[in-house]
Tab-separated table of C-alpha atoms in Angstrom:
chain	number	residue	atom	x	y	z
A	514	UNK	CA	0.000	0.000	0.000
A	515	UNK	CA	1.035	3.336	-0.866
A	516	UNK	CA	0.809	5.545	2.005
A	517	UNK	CA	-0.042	2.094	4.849
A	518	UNK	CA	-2.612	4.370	6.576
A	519	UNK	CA	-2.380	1.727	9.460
A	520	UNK	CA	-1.127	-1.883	9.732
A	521	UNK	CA	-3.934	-4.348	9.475
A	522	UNK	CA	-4.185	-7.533	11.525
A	523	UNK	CA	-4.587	-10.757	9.687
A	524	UNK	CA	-8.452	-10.588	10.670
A	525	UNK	CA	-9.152	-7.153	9.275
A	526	UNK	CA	-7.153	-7.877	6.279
A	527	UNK	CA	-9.951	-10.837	5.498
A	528	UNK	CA	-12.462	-8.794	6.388
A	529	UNK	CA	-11.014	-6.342	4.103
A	530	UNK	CA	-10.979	-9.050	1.060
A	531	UNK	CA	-14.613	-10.503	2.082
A	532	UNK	CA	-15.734	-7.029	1.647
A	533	UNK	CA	-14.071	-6.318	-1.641
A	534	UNK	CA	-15.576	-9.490	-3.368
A	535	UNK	CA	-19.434	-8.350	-2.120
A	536	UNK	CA	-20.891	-6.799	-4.756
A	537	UNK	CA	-23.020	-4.989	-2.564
A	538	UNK	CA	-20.043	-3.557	-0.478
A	539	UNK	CA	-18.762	-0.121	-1.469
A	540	UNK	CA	-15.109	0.774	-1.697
A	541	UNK	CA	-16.483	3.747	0.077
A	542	UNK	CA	-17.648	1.781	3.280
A	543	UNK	CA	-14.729	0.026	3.257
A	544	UNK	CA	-12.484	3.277	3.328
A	545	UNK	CA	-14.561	4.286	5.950
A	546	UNK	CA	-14.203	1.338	7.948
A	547	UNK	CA	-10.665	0.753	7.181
A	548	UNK	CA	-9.036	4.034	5.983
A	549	UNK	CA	-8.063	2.229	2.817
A	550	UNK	CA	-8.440	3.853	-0.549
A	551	UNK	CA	-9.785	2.238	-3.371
A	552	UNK	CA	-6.114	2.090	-4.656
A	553	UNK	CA	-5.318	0.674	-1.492
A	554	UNK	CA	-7.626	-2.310	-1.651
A	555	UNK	CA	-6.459	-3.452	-4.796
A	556	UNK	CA	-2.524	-3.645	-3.661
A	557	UNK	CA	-4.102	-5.296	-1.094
A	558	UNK	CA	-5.830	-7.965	-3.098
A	559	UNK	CA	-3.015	-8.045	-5.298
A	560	UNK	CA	-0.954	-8.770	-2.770
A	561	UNK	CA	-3.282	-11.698	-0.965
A	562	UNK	CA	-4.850	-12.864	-4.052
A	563	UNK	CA	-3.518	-15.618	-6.730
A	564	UNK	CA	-3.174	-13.622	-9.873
A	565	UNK	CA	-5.845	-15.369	-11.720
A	566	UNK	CA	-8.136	-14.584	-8.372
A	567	UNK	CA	-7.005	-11.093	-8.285
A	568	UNK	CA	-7.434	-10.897	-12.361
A	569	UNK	CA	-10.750	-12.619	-11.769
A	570	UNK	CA	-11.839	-9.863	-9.060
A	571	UNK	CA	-10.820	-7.021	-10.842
A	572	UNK	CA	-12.990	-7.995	-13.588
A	573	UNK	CA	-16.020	-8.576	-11.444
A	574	UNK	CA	-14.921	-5.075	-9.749
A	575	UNK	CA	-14.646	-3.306	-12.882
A	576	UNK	CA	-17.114	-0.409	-13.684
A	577	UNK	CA	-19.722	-1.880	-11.280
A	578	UNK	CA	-22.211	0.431	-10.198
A	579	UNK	CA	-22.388	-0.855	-6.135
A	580	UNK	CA	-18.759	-0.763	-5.613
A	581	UNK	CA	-18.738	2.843	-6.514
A	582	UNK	CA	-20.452	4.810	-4.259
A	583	UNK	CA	-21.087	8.144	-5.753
A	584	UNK	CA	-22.210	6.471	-9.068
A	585	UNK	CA	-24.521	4.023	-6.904
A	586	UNK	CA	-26.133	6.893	-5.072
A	587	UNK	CA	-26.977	8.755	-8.374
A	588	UNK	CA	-28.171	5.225	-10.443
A	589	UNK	CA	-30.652	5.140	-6.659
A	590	UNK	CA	-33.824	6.845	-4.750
A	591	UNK	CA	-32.412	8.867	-2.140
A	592	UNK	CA	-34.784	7.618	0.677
A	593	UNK	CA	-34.003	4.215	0.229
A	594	UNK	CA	-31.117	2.622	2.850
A	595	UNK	CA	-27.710	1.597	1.408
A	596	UNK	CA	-26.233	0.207	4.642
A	597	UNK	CA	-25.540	-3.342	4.043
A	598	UNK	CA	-24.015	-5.417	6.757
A	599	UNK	CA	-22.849	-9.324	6.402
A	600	UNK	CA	-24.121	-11.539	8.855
A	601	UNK	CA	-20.635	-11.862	9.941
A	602	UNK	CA	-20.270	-8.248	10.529
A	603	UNK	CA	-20.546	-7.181	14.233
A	604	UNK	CA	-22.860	-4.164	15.066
């Protein structure tokens, strides 16, 4: 990572990954949880993923509307709730 806002313990950094491959998981909400940028995340999965899993990934990631926040939110109604937590997730 470019600028290693903070050192990650092994359970944040697959928490980090299990977020990235939910479609429904912004890059956005995981910045916010993580203080990773998107750039961030993908050294990340780079890093952690086989290269046909990261190639495979970035593929799925590519141009999708719900990994993009800002491009979600206009695509959306306003009143409707984008929060989405795993069943995993604590909170």
């Amino acid at each position: 990572m470019k600028h290693e806002p903070q050192k990650l313990s092994r359970a944040e950094i697959d928490r980090v990954i299990m977020m990235a491959w939910e479609d429904r998981t912004s890059f956005d909400a995981i910045r916010t949880q993580f203080s990773l940028s998107h750039g961030d995340v993908i050294e990340l999965m780079r890093k952690e993923m086989k290269p046909s899993s990261f190639r495979m990934w970035r593929r799925r990631t590519a141009g999708r509307l719900t990994k993009h926040e800002a491009a979600f939110s206009s695509q959306q109604d306003e009143n409707r709730c984008r929060r989405f937590r795993a069943k995993s997730q604590r909170g």
